[in-house]
PDB file of C-alpha atoms in Angstrom:
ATOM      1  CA  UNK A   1    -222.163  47.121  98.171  1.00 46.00           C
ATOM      2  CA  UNK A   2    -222.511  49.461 101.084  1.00 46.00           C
ATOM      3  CA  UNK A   3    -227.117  48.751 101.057  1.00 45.00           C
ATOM      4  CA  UNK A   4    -226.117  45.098 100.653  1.00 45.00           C
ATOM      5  CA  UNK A   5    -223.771  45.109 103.938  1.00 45.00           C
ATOM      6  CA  UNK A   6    -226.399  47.109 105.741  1.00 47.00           C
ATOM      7  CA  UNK A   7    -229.469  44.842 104.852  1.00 43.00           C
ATOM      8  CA  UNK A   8    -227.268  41.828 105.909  1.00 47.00           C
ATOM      9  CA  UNK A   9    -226.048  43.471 109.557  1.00 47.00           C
ATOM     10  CA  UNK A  10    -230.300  44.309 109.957  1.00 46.00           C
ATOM     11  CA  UNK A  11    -230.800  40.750 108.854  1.00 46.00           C
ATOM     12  CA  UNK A  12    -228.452  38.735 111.221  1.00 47.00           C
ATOM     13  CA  UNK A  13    -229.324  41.418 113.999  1.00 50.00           C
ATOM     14  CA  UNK A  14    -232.993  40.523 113.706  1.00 50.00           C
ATOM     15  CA  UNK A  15    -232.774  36.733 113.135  1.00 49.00           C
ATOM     16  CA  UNK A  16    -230.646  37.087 116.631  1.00 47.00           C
ATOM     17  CA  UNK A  17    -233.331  38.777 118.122  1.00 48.00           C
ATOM     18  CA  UNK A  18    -236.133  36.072 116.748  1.00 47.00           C
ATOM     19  CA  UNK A  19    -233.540  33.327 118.206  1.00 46.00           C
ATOM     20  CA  UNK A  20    -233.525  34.725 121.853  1.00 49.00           C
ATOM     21  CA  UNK A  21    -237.362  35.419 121.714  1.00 49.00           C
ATOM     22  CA  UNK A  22    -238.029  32.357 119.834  1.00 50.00           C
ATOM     23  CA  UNK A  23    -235.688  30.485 122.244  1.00 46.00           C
ATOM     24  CA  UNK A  24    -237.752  31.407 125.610  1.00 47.00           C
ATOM     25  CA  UNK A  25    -240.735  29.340 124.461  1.00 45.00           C
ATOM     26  CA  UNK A  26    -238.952  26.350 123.072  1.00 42.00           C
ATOM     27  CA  UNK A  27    -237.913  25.982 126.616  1.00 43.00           C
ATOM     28  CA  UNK A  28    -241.566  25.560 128.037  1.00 40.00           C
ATOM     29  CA  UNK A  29    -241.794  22.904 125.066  1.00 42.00           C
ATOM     30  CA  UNK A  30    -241.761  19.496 125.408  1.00 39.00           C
ATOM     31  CA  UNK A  31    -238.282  18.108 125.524  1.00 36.00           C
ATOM     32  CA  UNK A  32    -239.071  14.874 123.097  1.00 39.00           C
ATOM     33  CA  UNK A  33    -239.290  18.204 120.377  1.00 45.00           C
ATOM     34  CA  UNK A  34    -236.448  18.147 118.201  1.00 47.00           C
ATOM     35  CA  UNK A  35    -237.946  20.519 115.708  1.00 52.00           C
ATOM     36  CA  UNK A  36    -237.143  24.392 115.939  1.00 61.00           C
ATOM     37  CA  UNK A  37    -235.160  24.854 118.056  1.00 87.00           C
ATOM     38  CA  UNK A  38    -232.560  27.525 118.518  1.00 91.00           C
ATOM     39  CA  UNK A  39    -228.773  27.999 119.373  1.00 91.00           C
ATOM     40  CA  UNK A  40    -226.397  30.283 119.708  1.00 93.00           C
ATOM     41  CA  UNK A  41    -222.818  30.668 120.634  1.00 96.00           C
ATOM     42  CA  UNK A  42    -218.892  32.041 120.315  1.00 97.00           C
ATOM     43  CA  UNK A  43    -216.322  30.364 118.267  1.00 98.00           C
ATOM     44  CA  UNK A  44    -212.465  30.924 117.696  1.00 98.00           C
ATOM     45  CA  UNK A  45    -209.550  29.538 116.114  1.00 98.00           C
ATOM     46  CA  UNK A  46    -206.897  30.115 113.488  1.00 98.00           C
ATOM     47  CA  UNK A  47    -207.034  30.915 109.631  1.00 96.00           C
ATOM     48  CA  UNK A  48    -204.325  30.002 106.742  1.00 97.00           C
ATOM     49  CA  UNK A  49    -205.060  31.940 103.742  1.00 97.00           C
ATOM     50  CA  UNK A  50    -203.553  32.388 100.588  1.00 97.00           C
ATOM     51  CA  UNK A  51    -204.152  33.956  97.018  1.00 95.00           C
ATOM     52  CA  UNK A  52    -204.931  32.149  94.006  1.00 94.00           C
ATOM     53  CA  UNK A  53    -205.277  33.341  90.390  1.00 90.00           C
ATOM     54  CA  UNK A  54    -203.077  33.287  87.738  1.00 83.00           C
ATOM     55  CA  UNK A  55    -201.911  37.058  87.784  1.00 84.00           C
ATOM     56  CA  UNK A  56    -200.200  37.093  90.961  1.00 88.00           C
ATOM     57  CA  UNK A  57    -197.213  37.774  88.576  1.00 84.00           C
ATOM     58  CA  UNK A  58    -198.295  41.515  87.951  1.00 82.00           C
ATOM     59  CA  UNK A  59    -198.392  42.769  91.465  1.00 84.00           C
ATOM     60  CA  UNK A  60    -195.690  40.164  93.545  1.00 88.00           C
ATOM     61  CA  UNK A  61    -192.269  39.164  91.850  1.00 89.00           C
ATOM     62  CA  UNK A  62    -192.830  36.071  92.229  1.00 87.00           C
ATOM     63  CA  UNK A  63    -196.586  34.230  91.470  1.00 89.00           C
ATOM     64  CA  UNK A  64    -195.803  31.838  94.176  1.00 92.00           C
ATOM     65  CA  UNK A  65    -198.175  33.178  97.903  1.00 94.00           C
ATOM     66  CA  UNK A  66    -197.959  30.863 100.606  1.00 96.00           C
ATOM     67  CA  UNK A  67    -200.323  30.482 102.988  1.00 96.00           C
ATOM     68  CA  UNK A  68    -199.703  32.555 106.332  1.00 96.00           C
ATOM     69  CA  UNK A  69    -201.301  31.533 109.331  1.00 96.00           C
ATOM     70  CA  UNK A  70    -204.234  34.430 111.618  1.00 97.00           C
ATOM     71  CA  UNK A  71    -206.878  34.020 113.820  1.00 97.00           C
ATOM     72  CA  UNK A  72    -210.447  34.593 113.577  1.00 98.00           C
ATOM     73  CA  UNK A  73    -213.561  34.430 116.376  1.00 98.00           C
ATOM     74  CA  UNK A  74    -217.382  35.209 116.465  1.00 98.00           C
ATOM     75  CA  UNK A  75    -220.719  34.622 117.102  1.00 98.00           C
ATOM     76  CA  UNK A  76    -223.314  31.852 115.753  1.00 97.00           C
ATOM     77  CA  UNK A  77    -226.904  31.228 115.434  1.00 96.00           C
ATOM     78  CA  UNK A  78    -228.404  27.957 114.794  1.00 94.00           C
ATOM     79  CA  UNK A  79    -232.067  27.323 114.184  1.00 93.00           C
ATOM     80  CA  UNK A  80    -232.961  23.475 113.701  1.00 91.00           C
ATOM     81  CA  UNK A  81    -235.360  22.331 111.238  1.00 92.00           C
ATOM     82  CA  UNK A  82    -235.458  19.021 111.284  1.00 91.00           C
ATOM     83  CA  UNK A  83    -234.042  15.897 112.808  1.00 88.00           C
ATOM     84  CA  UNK A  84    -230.950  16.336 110.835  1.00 93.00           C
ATOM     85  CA  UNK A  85    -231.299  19.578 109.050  1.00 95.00           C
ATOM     86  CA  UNK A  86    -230.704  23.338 110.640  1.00 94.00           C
ATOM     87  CA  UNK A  87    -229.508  26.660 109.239  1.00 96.00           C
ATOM     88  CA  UNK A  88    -226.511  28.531 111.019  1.00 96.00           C
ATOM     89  CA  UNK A  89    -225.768  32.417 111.042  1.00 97.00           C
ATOM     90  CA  UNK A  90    -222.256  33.770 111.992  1.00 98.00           C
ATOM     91  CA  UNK A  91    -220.311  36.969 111.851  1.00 98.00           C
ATOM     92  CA  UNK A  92    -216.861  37.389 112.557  1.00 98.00           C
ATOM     93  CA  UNK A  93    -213.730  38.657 112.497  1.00 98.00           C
ATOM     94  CA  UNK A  94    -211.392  37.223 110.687  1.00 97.00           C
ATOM     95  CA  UNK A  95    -207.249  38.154 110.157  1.00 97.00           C
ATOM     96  CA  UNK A  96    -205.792  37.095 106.721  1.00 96.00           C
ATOM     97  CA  UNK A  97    -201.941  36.507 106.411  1.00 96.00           C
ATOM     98  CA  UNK A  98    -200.867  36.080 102.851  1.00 96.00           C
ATOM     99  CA  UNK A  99    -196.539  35.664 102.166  1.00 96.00           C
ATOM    100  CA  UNK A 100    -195.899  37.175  98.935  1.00 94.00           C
ATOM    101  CA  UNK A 101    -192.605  38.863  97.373  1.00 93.00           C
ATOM    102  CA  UNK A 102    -191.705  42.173  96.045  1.00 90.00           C
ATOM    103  CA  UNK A 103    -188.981  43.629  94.389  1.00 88.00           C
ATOM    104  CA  UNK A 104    -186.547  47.028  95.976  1.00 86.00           C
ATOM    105  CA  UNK A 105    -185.163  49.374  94.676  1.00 82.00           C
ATOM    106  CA  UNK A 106    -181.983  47.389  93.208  1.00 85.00           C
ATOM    107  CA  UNK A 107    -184.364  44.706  91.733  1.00 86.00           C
ATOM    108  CA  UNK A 108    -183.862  42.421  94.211  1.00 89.00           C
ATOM    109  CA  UNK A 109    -186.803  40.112  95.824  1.00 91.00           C
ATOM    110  CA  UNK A 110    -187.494  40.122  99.298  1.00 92.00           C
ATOM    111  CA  UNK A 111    -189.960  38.254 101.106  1.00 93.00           C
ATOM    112  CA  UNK A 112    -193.279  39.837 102.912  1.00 93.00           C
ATOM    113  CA  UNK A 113    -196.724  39.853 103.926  1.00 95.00           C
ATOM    114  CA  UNK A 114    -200.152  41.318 103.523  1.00 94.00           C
ATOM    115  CA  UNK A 115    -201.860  41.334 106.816  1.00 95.00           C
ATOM    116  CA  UNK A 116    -205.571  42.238 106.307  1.00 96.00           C
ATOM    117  CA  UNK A 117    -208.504  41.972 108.470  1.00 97.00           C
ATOM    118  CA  UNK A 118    -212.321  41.026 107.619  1.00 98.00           C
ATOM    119  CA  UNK A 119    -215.421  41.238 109.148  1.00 98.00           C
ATOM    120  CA  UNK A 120    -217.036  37.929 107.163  1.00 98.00           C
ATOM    121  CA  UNK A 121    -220.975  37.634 107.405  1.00 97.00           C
ATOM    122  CA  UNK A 122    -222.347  34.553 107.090  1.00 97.00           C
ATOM    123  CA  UNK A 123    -225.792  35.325 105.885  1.00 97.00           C
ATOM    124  CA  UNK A 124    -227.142  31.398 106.156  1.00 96.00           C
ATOM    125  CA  UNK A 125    -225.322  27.695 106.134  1.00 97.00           C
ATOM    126  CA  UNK A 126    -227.188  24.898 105.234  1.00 97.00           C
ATOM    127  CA  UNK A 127    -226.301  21.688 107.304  1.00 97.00           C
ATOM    128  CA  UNK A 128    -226.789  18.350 107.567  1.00 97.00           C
ATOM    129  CA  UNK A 129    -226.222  16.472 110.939  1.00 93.00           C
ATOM    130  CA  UNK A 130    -225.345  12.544 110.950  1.00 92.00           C
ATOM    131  CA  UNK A 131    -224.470  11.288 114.267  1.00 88.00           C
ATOM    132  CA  UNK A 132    -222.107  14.131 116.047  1.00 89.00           C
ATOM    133  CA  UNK A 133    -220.568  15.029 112.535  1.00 95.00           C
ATOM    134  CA  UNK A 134    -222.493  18.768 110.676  1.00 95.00           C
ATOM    135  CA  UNK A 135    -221.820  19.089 107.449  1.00 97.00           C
ATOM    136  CA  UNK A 136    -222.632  22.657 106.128  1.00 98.00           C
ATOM    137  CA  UNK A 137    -222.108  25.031 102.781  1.00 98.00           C
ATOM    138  CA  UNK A 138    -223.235  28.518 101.870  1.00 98.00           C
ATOM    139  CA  UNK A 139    -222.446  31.844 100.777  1.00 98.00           C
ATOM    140  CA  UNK A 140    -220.548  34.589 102.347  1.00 98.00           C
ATOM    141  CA  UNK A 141    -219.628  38.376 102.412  1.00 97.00           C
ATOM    142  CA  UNK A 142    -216.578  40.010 103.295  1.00 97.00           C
ATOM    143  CA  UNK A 143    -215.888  43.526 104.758  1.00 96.00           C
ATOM    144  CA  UNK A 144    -212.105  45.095 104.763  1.00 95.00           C
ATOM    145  CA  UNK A 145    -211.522  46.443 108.001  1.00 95.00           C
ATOM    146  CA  UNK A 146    -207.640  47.112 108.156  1.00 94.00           C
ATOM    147  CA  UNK A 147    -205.014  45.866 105.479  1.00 93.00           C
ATOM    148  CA  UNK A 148    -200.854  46.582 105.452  1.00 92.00           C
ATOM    149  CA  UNK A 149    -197.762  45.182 103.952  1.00 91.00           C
ATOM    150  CA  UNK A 150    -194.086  45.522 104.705  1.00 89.00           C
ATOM    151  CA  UNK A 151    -191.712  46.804 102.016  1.00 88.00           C
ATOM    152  CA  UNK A 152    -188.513  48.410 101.679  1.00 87.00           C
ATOM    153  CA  UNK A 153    -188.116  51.909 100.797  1.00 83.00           C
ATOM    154  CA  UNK A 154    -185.088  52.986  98.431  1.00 81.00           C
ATOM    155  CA  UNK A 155    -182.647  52.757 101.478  1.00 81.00           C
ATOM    156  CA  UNK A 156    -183.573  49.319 102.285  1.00 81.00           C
ATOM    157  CA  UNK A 157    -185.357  50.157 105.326  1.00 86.00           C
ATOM    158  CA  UNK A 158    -188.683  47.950 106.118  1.00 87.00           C
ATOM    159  CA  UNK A 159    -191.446  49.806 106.438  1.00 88.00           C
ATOM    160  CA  UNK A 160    -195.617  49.062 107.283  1.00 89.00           C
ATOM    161  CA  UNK A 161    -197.030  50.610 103.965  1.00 86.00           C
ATOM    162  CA  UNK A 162    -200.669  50.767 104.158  1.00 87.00           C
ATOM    163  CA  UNK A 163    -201.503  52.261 101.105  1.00 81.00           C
ATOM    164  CA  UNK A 164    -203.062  49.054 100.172  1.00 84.00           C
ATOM    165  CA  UNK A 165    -206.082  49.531 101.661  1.00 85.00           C
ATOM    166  CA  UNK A 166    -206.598  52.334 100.098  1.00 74.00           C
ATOM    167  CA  UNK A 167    -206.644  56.305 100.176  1.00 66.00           C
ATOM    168  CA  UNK A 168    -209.496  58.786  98.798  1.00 56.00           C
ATOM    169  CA  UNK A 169    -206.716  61.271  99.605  1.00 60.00           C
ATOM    170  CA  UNK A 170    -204.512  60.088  96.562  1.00 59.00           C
ATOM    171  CA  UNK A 171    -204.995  59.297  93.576  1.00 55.00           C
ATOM    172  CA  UNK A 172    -205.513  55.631  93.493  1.00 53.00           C
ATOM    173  CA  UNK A 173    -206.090  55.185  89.828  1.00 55.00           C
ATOM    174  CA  UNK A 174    -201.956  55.144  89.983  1.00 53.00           C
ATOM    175  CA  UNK A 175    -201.737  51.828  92.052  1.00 61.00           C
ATOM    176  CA  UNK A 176    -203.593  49.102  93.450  1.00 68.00           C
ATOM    177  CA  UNK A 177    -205.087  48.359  96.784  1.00 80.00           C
ATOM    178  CA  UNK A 178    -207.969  45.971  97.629  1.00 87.00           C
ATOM    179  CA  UNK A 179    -211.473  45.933  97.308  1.00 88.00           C
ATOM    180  CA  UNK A 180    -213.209  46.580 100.227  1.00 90.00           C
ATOM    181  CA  UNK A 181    -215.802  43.987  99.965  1.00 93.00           C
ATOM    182  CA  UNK A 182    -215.169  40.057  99.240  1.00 95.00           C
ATOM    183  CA  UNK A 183    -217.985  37.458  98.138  1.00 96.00           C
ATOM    184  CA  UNK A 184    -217.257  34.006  98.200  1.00 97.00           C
ATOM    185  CA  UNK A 185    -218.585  30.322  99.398  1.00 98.00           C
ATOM    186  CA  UNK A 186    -217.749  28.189 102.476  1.00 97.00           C
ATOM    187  CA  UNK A 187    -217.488  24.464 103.103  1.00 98.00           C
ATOM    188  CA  UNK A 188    -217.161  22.391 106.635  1.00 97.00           C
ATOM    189  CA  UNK A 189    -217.336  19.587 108.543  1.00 97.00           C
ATOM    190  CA  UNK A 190    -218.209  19.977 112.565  1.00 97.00           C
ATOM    191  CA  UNK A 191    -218.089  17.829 114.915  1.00 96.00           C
ATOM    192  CA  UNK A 192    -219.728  17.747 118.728  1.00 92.00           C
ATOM    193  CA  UNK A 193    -217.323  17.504 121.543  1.00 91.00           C
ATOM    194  CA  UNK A 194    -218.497  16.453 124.946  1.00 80.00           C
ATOM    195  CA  UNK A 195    -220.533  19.091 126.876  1.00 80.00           C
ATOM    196  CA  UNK A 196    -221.247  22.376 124.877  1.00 89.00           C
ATOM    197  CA  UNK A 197    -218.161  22.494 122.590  1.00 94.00           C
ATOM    198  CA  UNK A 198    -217.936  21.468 119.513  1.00 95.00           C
ATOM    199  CA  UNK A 199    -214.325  21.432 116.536  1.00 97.00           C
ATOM    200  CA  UNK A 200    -214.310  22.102 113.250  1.00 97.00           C
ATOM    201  CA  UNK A 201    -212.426  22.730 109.980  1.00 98.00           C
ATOM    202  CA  UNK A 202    -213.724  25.202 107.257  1.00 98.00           C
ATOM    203  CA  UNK A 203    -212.469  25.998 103.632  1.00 98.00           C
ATOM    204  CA  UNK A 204    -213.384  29.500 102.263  1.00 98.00           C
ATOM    205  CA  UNK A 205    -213.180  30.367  98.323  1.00 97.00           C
ATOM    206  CA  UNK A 206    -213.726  33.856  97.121  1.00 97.00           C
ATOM    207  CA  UNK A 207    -214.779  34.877  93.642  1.00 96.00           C
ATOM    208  CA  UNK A 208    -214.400  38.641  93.913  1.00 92.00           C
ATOM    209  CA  UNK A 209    -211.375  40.029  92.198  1.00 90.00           C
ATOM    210  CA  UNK A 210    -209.356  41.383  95.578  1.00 90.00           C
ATOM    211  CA  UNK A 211    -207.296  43.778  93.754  1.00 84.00           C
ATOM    212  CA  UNK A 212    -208.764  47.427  92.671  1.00 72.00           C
ATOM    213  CA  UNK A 213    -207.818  49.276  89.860  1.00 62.00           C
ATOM    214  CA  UNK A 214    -207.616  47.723  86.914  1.00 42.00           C
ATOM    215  CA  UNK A 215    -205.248  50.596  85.421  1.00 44.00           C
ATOM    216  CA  UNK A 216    -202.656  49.731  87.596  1.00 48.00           C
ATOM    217  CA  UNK A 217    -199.176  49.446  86.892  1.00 47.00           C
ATOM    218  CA  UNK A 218    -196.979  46.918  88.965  1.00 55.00           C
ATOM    219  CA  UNK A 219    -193.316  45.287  88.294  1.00 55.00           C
ATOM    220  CA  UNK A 220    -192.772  47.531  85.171  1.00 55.00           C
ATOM    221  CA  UNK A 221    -195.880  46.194  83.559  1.00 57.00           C
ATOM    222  CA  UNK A 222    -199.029  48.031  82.466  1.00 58.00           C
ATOM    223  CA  UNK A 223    -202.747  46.450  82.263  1.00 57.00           C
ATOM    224  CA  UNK A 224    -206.118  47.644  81.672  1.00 52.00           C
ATOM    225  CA  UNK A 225    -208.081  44.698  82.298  1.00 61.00           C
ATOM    226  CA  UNK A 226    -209.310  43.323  86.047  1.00 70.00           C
ATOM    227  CA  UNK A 227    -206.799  41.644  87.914  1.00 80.00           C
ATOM    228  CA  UNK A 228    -207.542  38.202  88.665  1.00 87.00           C
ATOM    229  CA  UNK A 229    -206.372  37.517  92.080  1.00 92.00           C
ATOM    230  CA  UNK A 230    -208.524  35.671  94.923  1.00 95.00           C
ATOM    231  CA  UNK A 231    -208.809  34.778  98.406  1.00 95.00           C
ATOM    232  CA  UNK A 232    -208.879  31.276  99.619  1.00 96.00           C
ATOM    233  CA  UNK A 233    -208.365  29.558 103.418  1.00 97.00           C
ATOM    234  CA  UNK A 234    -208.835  27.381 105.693  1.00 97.00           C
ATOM    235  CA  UNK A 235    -210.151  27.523 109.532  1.00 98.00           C
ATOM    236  CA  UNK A 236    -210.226  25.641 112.430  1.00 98.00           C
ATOM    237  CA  UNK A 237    -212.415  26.438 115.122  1.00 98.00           C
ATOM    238  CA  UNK A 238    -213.330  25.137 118.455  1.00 97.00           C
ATOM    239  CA  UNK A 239    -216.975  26.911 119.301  1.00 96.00           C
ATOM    240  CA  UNK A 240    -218.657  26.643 122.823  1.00 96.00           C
ATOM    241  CA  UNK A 241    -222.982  26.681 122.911  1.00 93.00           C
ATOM    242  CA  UNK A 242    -223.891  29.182 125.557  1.00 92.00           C
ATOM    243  CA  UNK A 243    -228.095  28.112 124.975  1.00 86.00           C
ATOM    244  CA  UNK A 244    -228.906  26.258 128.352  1.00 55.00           C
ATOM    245  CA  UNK A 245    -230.066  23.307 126.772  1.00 51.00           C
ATOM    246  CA  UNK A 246    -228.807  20.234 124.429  1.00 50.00           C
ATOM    247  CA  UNK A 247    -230.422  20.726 121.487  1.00 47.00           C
ATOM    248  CA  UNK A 248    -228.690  17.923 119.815  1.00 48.00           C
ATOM    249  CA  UNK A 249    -228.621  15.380 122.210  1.00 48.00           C
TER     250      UNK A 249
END
């Protein structure tokens, strides 16, 4: 997983560079060209992410996440194709809030959160452009930067236990923590604002299994298969064109 990071930073690095070199003589093109041309900009906004999968059970006391609101913000690339079609290139980084539940030390549930933060890549979007409206999907990969929850230790006082992201120094074949890559596809709808800005709303669905260590015990309960548990979100974004021209006027 490590190569496949690497060759994707050395990709998106490279395309960058093509975009500002490419970019330079676009300009001395005519302006009636609406073919090839390249973009590229920042973006924030906020994230709501949650877990899905039907073993939530085993790790939380109760199956039931709720979506927890972060924020996220970036860089793009766009390169235009044609009238209407154009690929986009992003990395970012990205804070996921999931609520979930454990159990103390007298069995009781209490209510908490896993804070962990991403750098996503965004290796290529396809989109489609009608009017001011882009409608994109593609793949994406995840990196684990950071990750923490709050418990309760045998006293009942809270504490940040970051454990969960994970520990060469212990022996982690005893507990779980996440994986430190995620893989997973995106859907959106943009739309162009006035000027150079543009909104829009973006649903993420993972498909790698976020939890490591499949020998894990949790909630008094053994298993030896992979745990099924998954990320999925939404974000909204407002994203600003820094180019010097309209491409998509």
């Amino acid at each position: 997983m490590k190569k496949i990071f690497f060759i994707l930073i050395i990709l998106f690095e490279g395309h960058f560079i093509y975009a500002q070199q490419n970019s330079d003589t676009l300009k001395t093109d005519s302006i009636e060209s609406n073919t090839n041309k390249v973009s590229w900009g920042v973006k924030a906004g906020i994230n709501s992410y949650n877990f899905y999968g039907k073993e939530r059970d085993f790790i939380f006391a109760n199956p039931d996440t709720k979506f927890k609101p972060g924020f996220h913000a970036g860089v793009f690339v766009n390169t235009r194709i044609s009238k209407n079609i154009e690929l986009t290139h992003e990395l970012i980084f990205s804070q996921r809030r999931v609520g979930v539940s454990y159990k103390d030390s007298s069995d009781k549930t209490y209510n908490s959160v896993i804070n962990s933060s991403y750098i996503d890549i965004i290796p290529v979007n396809m989109n489609y452009r009608l009017s001011g409206f882009k409608f994109y999907a593609g793949p994406y990969v995840s990196v684990l930067a950071a990750a923490n929850t709050k418990r309760k230790d045998e006293n009942g006082n809270v504490l940040r236990d970051k454990s969960i992201f994970g520990d060469a120094a212990n022996d982690e074949s005893k507990r779980y923590y996440l994986q430190k890559f995620d893989f997973g596809m995106n859907i959106g709808l943009d739309y162009q604002l006035k000027d150079r800005w543009s909104v829009g709303l973006r649903y993420t669905h993972g498909f790698t299994d976020l939890f490591q260590n499949a020998n894990s015990s949790a909630n008094g309960n053994a298993k030896k298969d992979k745990i099924k548990i998954y990320n999925r979100g939404l974000m909204l974004s407002l994203a600003y064109d820094l180019t010097s021209y309209h491409s998509y006027k």
